[in-house]
Short mmCIF file of C-alpha atoms in Angstrom, two decimals:
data_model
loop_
_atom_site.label_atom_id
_atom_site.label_comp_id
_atom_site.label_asym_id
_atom_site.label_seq_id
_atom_site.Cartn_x
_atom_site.Cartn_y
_atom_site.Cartn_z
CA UNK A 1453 5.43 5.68 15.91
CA UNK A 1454 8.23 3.15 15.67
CA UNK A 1455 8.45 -0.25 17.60
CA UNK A 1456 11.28 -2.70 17.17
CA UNK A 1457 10.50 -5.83 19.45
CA UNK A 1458 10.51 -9.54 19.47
CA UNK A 1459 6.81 -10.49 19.75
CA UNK A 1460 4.48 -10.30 17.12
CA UNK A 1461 1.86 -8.08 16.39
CA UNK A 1462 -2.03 -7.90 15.38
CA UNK A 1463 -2.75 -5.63 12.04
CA UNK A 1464 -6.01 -4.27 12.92
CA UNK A 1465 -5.31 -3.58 16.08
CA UNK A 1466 -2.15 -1.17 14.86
CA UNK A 1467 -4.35 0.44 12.20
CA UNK A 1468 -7.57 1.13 14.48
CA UNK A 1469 -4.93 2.72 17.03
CA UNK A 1470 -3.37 4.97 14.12
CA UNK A 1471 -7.05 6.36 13.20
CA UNK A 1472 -8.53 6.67 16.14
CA UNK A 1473 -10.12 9.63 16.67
CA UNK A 1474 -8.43 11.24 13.58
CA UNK A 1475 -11.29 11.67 11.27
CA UNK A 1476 -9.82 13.50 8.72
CA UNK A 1477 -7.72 10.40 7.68
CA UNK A 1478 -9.28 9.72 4.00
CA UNK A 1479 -7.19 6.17 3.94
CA UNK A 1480 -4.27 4.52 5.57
CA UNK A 1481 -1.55 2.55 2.96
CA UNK A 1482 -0.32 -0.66 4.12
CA UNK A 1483 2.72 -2.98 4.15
CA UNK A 1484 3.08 -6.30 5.72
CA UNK A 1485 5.93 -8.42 5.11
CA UNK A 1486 5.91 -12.48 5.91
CA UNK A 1487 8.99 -15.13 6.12
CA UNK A 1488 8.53 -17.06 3.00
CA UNK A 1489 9.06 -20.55 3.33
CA UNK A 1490 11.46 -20.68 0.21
CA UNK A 1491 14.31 -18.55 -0.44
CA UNK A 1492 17.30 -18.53 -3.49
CA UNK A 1493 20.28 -19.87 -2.15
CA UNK A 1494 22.92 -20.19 -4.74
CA UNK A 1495 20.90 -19.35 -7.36
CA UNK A 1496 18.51 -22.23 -6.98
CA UNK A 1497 15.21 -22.13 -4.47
CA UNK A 1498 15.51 -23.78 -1.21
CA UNK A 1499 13.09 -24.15 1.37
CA UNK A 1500 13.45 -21.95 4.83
CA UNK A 1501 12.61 -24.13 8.13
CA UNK A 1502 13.03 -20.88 9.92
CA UNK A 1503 14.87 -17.62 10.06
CA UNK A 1504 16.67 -15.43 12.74
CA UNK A 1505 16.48 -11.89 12.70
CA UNK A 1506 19.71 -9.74 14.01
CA UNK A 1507 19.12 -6.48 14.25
CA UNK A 1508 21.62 -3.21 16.13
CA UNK A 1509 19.88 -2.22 19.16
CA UNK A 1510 20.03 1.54 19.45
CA UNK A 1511 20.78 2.35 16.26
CA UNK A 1512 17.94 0.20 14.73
CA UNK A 1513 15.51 2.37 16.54
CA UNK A 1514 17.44 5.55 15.90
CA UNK A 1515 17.70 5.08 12.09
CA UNK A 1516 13.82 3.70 11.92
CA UNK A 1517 12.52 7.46 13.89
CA UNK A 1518 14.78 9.29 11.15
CA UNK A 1519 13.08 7.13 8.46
CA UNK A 1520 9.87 7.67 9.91
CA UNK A 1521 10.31 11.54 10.17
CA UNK A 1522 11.45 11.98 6.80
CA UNK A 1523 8.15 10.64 5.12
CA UNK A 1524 6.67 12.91 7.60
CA UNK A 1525 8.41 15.77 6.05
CA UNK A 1526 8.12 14.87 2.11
CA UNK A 1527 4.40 13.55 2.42
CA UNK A 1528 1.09 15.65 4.49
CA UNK A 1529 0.95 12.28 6.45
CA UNK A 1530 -1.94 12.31 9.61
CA UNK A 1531 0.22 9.39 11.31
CA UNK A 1532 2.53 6.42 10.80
CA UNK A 1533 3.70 3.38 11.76
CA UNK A 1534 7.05 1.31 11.32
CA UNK A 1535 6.66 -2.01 13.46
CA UNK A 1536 9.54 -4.50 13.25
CA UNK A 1537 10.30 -8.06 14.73
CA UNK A 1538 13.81 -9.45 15.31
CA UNK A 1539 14.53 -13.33 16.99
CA UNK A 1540 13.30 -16.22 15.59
CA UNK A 1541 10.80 -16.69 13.29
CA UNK A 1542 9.13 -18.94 11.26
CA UNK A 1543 7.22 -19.25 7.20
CA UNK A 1544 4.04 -17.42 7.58
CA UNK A 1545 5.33 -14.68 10.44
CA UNK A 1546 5.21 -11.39 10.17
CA UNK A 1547 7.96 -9.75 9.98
CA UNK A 1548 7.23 -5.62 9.33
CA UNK A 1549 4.15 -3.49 9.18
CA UNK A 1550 4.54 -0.37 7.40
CA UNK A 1551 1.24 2.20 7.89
CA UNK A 1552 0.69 5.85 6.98
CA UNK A 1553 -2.72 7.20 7.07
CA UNK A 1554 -3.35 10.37 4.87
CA UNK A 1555 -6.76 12.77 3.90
CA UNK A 1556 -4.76 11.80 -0.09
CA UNK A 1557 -4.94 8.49 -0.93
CA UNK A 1558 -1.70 8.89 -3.07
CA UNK A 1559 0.53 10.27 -0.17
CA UNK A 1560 -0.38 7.51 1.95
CA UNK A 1561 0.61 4.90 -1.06
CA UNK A 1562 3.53 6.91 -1.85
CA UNK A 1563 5.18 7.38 2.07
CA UNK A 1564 4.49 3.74 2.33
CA UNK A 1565 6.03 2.56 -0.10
CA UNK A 1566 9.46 4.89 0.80
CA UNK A 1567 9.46 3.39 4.11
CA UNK A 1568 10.16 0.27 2.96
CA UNK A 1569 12.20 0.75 0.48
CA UNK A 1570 14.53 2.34 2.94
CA UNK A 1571 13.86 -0.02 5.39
CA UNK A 1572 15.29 -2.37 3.28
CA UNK A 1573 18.91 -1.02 2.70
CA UNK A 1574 18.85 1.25 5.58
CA UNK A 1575 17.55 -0.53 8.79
CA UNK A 1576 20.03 -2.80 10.47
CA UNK A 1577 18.57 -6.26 10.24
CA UNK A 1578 20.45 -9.12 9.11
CA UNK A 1579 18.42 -12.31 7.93
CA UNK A 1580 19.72 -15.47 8.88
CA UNK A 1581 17.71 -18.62 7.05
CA UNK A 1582 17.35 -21.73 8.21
CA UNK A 1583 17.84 -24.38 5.04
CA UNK A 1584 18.72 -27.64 4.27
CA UNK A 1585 22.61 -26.27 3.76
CA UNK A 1586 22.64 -25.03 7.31
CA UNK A 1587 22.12 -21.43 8.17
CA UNK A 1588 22.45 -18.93 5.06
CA UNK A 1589 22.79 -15.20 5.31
CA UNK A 1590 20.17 -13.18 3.05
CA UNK A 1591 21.80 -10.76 0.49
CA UNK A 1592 21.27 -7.40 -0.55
CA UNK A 1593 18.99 -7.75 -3.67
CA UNK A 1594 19.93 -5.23 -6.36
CA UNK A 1595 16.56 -4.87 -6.82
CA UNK A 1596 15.96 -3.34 -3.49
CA UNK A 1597 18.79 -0.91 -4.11
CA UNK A 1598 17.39 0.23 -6.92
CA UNK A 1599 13.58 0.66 -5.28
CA UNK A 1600 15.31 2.48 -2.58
CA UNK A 1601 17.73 4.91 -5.13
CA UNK A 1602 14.30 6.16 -6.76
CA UNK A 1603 12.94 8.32 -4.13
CA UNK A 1604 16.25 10.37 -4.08
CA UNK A 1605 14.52 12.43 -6.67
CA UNK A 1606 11.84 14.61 -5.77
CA UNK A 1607 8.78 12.80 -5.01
CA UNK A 1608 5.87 12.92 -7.15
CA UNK A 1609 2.93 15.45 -5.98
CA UNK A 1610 -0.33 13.91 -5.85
CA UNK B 276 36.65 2.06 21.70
CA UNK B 277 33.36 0.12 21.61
CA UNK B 278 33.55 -2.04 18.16
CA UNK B 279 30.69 -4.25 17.11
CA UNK B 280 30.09 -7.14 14.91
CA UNK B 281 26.67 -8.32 13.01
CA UNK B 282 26.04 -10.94 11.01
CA UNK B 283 28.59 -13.23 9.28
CA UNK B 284 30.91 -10.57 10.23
CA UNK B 285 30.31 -11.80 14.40
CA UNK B 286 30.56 -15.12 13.07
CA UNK B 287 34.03 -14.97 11.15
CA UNK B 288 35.27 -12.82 14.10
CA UNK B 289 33.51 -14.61 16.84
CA UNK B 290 32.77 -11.72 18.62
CA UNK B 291 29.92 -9.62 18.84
CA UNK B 292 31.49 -6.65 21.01
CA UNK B 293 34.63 -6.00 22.29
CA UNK B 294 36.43 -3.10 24.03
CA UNK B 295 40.13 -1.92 22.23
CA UNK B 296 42.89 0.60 22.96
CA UNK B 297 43.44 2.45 19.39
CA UNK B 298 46.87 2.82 18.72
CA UNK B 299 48.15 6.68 17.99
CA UNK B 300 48.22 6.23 14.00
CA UNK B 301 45.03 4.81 13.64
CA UNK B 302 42.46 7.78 13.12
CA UNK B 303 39.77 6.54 10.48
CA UNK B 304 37.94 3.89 10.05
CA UNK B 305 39.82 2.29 6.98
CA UNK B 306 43.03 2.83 9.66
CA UNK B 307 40.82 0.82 12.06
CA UNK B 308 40.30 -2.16 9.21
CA UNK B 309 43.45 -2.62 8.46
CA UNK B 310 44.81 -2.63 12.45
CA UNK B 311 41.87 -5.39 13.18
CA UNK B 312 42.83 -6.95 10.02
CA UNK B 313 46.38 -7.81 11.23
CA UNK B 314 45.36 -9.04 14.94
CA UNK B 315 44.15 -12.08 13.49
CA UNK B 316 42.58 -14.94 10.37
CA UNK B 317 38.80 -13.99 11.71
CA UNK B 318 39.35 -10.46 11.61
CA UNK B 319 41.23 -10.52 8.09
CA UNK B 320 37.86 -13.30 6.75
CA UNK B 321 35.40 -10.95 8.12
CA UNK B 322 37.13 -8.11 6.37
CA UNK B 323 38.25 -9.84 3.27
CA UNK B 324 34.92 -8.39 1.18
CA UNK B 325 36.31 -4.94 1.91
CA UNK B 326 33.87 -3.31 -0.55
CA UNK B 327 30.35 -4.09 1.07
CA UNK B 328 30.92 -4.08 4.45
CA UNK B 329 29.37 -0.88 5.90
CA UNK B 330 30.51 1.00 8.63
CA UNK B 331 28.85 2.93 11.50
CA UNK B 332 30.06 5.52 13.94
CA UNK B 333 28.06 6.39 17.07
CA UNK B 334 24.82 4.80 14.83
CA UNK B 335 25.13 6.51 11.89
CA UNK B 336 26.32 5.66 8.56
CA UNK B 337 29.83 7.03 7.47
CA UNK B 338 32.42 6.34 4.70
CA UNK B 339 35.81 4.65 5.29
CA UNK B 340 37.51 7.96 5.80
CA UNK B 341 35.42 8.82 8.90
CA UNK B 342 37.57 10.19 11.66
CA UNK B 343 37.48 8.13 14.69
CA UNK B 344 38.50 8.78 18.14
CA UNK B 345 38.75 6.80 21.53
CA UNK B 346 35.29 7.63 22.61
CA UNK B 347 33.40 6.64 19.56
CA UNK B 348 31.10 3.55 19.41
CA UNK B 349 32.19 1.89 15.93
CA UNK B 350 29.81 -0.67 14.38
CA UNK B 351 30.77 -3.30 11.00
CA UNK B 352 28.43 -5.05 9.35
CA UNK B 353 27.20 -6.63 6.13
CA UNK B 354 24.53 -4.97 3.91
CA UNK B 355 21.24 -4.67 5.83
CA UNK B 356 18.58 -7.31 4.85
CA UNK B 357 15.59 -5.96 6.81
CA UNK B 358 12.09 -5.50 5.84
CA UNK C 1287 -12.31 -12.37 -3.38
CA UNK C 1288 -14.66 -9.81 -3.30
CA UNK C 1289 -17.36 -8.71 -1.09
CA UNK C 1290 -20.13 -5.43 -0.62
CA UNK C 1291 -21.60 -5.23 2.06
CA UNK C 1292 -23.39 -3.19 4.64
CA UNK C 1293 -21.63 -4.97 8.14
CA UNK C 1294 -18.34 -3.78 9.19
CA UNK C 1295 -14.90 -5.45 8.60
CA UNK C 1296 -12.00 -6.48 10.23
CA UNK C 1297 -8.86 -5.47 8.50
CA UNK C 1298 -6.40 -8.14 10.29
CA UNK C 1299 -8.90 -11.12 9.91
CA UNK C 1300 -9.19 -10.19 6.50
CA UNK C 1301 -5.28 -10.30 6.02
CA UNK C 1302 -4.67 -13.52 8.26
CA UNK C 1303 -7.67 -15.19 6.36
CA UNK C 1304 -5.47 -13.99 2.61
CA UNK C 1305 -2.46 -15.46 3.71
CA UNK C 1306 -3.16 -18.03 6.14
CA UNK C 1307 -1.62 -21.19 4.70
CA UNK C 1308 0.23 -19.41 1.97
CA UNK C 1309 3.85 -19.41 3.16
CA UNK C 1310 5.21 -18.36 -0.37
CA UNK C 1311 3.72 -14.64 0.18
CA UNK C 1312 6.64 -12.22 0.65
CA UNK C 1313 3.70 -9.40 1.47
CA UNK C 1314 0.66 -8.11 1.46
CA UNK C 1315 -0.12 -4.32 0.74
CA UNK C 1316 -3.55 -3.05 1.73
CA UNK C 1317 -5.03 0.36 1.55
CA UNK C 1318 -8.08 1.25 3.61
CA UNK C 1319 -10.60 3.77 3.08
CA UNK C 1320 -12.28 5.70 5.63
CA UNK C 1321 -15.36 8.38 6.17
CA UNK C 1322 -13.56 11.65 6.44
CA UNK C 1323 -15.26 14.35 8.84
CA UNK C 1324 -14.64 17.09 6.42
CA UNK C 1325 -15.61 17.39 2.67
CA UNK C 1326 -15.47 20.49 -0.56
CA UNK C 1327 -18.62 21.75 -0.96
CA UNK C 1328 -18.78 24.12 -3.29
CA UNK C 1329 -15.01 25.23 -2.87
CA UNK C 1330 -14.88 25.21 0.70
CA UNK C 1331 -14.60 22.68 3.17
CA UNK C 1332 -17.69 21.89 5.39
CA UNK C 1333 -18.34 19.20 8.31
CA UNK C 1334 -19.76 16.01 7.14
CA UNK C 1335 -22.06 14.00 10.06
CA UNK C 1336 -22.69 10.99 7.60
CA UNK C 1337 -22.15 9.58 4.20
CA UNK C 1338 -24.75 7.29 2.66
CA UNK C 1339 -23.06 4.65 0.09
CA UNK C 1340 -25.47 4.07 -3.22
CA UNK C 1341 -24.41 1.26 -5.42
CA UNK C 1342 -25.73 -0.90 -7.88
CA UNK C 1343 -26.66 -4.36 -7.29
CA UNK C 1344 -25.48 -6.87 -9.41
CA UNK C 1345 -22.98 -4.32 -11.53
CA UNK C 1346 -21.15 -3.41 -8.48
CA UNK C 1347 -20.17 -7.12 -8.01
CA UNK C 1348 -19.94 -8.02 -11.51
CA UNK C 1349 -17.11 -5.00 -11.67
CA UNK C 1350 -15.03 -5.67 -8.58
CA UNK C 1351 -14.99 -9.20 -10.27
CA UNK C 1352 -13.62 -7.74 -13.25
CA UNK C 1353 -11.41 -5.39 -11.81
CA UNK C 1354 -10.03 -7.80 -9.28
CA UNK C 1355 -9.23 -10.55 -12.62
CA UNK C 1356 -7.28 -7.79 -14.20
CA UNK C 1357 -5.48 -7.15 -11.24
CA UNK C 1358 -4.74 -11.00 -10.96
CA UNK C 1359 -3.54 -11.04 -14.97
CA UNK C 1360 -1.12 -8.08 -14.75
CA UNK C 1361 0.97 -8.91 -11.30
CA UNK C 1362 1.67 -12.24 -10.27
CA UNK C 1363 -0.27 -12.28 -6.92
CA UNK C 1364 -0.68 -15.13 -4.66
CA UNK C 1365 -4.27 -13.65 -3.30
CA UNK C 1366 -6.43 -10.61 -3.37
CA UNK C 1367 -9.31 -9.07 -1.60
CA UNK C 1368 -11.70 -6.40 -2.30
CA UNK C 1369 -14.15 -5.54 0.26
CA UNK C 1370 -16.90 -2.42 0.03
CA UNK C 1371 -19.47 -1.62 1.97
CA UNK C 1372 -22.24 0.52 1.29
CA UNK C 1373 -25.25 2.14 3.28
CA UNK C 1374 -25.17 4.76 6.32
CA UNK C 1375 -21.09 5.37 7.37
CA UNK C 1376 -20.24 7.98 9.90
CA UNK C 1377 -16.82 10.01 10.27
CA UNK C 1378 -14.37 7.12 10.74
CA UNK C 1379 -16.12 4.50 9.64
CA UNK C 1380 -14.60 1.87 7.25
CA UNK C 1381 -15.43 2.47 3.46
CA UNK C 1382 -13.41 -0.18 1.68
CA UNK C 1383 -10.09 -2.48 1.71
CA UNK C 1384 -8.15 -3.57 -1.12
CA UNK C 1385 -5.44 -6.16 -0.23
CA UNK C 1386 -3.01 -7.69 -2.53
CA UNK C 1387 -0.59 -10.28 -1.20
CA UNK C 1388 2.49 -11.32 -3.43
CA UNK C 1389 6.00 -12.86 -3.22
CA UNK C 1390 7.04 -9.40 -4.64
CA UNK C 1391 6.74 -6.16 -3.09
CA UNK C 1392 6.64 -4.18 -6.04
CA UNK C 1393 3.81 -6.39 -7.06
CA UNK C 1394 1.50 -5.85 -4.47
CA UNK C 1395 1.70 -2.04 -3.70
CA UNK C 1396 1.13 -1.94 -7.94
CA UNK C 1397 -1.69 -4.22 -8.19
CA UNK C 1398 -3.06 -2.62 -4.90
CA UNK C 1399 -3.03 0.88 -6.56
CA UNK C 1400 -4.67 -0.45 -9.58
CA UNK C 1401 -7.19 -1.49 -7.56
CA UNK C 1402 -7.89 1.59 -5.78
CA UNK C 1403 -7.60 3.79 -8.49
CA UNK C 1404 -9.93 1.77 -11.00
CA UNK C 1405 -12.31 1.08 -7.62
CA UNK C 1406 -13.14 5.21 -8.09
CA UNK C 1407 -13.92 5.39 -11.37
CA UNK C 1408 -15.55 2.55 -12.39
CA UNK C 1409 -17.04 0.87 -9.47
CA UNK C 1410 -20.84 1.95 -9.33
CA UNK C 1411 -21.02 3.49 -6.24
CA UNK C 1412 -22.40 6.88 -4.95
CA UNK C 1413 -21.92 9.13 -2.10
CA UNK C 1414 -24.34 11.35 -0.20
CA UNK C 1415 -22.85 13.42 2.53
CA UNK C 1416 -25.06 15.52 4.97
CA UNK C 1417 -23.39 18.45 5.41
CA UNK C 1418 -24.82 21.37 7.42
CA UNK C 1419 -26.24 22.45 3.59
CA UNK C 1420 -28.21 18.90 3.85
CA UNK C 1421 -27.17 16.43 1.74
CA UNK C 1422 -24.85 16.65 -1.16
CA UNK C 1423 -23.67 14.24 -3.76
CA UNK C 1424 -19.85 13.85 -3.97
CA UNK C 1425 -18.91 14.36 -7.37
CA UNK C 1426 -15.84 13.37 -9.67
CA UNK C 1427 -11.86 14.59 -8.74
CA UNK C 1428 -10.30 15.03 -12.05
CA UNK C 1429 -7.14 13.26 -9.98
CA UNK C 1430 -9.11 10.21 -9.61
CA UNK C 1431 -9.84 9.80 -13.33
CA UNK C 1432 -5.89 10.80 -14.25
CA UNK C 1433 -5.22 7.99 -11.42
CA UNK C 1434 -7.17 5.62 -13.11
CA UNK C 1435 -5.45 6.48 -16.51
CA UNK C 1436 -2.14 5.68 -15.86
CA UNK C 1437 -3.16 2.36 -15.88
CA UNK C 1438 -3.77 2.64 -19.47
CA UNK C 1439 0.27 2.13 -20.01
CA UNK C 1440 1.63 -1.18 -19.67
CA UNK C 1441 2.56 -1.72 -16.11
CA UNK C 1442 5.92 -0.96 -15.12
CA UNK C 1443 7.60 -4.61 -14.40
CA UNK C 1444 9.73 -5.14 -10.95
CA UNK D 1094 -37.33 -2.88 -20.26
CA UNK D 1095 -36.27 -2.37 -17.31
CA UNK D 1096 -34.48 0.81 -16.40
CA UNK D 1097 -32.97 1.92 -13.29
CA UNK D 1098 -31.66 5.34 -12.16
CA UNK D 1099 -28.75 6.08 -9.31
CA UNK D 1100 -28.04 9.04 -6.53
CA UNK D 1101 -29.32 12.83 -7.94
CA UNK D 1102 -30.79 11.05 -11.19
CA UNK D 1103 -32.61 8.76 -9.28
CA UNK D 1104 -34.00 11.44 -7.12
CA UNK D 1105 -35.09 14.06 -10.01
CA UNK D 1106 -37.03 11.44 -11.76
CA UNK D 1107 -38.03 10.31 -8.15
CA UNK D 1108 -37.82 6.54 -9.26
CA UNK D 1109 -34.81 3.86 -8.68
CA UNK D 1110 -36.53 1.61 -11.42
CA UNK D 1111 -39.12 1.32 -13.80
CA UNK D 1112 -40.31 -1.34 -16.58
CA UNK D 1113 -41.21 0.82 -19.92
CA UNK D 1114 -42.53 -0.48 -23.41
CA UNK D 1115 -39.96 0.95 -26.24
CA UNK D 1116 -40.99 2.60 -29.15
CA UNK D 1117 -40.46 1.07 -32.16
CA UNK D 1118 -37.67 4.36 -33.35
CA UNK D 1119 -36.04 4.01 -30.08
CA UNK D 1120 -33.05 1.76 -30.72
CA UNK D 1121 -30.08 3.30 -28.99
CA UNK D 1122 -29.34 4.54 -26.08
CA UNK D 1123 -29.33 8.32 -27.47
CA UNK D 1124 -32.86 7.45 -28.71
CA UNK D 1125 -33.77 6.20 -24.92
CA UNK D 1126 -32.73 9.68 -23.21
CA UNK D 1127 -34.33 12.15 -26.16
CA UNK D 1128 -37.37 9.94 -25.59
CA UNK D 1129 -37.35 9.77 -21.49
CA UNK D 1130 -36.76 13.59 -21.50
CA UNK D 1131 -40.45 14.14 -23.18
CA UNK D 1132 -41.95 12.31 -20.24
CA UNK D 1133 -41.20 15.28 -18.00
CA UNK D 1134 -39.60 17.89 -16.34
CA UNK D 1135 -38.24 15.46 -13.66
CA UNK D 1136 -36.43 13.60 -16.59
CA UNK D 1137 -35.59 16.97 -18.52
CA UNK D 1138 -33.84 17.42 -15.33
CA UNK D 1139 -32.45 13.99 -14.33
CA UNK D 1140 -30.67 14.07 -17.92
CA UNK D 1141 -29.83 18.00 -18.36
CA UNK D 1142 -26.11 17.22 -17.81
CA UNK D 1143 -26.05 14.79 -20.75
CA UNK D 1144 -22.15 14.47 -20.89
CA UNK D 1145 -21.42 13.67 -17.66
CA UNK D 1146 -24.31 10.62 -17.38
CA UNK D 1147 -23.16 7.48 -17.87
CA UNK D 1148 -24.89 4.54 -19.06
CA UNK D 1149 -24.95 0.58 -18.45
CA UNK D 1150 -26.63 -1.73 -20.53
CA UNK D 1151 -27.10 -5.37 -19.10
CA UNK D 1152 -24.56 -4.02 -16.11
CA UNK D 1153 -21.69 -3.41 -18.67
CA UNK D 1154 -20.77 0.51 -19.47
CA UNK D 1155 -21.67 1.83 -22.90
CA UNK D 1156 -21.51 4.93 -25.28
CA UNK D 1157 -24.60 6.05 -25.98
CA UNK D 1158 -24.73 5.13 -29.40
CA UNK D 1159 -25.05 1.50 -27.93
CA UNK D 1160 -28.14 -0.37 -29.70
CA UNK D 1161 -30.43 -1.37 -27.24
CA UNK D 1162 -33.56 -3.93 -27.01
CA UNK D 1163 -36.53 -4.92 -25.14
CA UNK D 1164 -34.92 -7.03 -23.10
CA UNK D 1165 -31.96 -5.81 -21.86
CA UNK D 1166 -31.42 -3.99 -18.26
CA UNK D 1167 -30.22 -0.48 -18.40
CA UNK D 1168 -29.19 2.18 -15.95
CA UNK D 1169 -28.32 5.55 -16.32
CA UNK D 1170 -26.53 7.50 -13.03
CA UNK D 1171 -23.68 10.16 -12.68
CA UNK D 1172 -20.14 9.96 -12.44
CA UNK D 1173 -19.36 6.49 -10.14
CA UNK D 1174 -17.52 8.26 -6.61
CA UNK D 1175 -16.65 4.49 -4.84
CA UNK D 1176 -13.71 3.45 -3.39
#
């Protein structure tokens, strides 16, 4: 299940729908990710009043579903869930939840941590920061190009 | 042609959408660049970091050399900073 | 933070409570576990109606303590929770929650899996499932020991 | 000492604890099991599998070669199956 929307969302609540009634769910694998109120601008940490989130209706939603249904095919996932905000936010928010729930503990881990990984270099958000410089475009971390890159191997059987 | 415009690419052009005729010799998407290019200083700044701006055709992901016809629904952008 | 206990929990309290005030968290990975409705016995799967949780008093807390310090010495988190109950569980019900909240993503889905895998193998715990064939003691996966081994290694940095 | 058991050990012997007097020659935990097994078939049977027991002494695992005294706290129960 994918959901790209403005207002924010409550944790449990998302999980306790994903399980419900699914008993054969041994665990579900979470991510949540949060503004932070600092953020390197020019190589130097400055703090974040606030940040925007732009995002490509339509194909947002079409390239989160492809996303979801490839973890779906590389991991024996019992459900998911890819939740995403865009608008205005502030230090604190959340921005993402990430859950798969799995009977292996290890598939769960592993399809949530590809679905952010891709998330991060393949969903179309742009991050707009609010700092004492004025408004300041988040780049691409290498770092996140390289988490993503790994999982065009095959993925690790539990 | 539907074109869009995210991020600091919207903001150099100072458009988010527009609607364009595609002249006859312009049949990829690096064709496409360099036409938008010459119609103006926001087009050539938003374009000037050839390299990591990525291109979309009817919401999917395709190289420079993508074909590209009237009908299509062309997207540029920066990298993607999601998640 | 750690906690066993018989009651219930609430998964998005317990992640508002881990980061609320903490605006330098980038994320927070969690991994739930629940009662499955199915369980090997004796090479095939059979229902399961319950699961009683054993542990030790005392040991059990003294080694999430432990476990949850090691966690805190090897990634650089901003918070972490363990929570496990123990007692009478039915299909569905809530076992445990490990969440890990860092500025770094890597960082928390690591220290989370640490936590997980060590959780099975050394945590003093014990499960009784009634099964149609009354009730039978889960035993040992050689996959949770190999989990907990690859620990062993120096952790991979981000 | 006090000893306690845990899950199918607990429920051979049929106790969860139980305050014994050691034996002078009883010094390790080795010693402790070859001497609990004489007390009876419930024993004999709580500690048949004697490689896949583990033991805690004073809530900290040990090998069984682990010296042990009147004082300390020590548990003996199967393979731990939390999490």
């Amino acid at each position: 299940m994918i959901r790209v929307q403005e207002e924010d969302f409550d944790i449990g609540a998302e999980i306790a729908a994903l399980t419900e009634g699914k008993t054969a769910i041994g665990g579900v694998a979470t991510f949540t990710g949060l503004v932070r109120d600092m953020a390197p601008v020019d190589g130097s940490d400055q703090p974040v009043s606030a940040m925007t989130l732009e995002h490509y209706p339509g194909m947002t939603e079409k390239k989160l579903a492809e996303i979801e249904a490839e973890a779906n095919r590389r991991w024996p996932l019992d459900g998911s869930v890819i939740i995403h905000r865009y608008g205005r936010l502030e230090p604190g928010d959340l921005i993402v939840l990430v859950a798969c729930a799995s009977a292996h503990r290890q598939a769960a881990f592993d399809a949530c941590q590809f679905l952010m990984d891709w998330l991060k270099t393949d969903a179309p958000f742009w991050k707009l920061e609010d700092t004492d410089a004025g408004g300041v475009w988040v780049e691409t971390r290498a770092t996140d190009d390289a988490a993503a890159a790994r999982w065009n191997q095959t993925p690790e059987s539990e | 042609m539907k074109i869009l415009y995210f991020a600091w690419m919207r903001q150099r052009i100072g458009l988010s959408t527009e609607a364009v005729e595609l002249p006859a010799d312009v049949t990829t998407v690096d064709d496409l660049i360099d036409w938008l290019i010459g119609r103006g200083d926001g087009y050539a700044a938003a374009f000037e970091k050839r390299d990591v701006i990525r291109s979309a055709v009817n919401q999917d992901y395709v190289p420079f050399d993508h074909p590209i016809k009237d009908t299509d629904e062309i997207a540029f952008f920066p990298p993607v900073t999601g998640g």
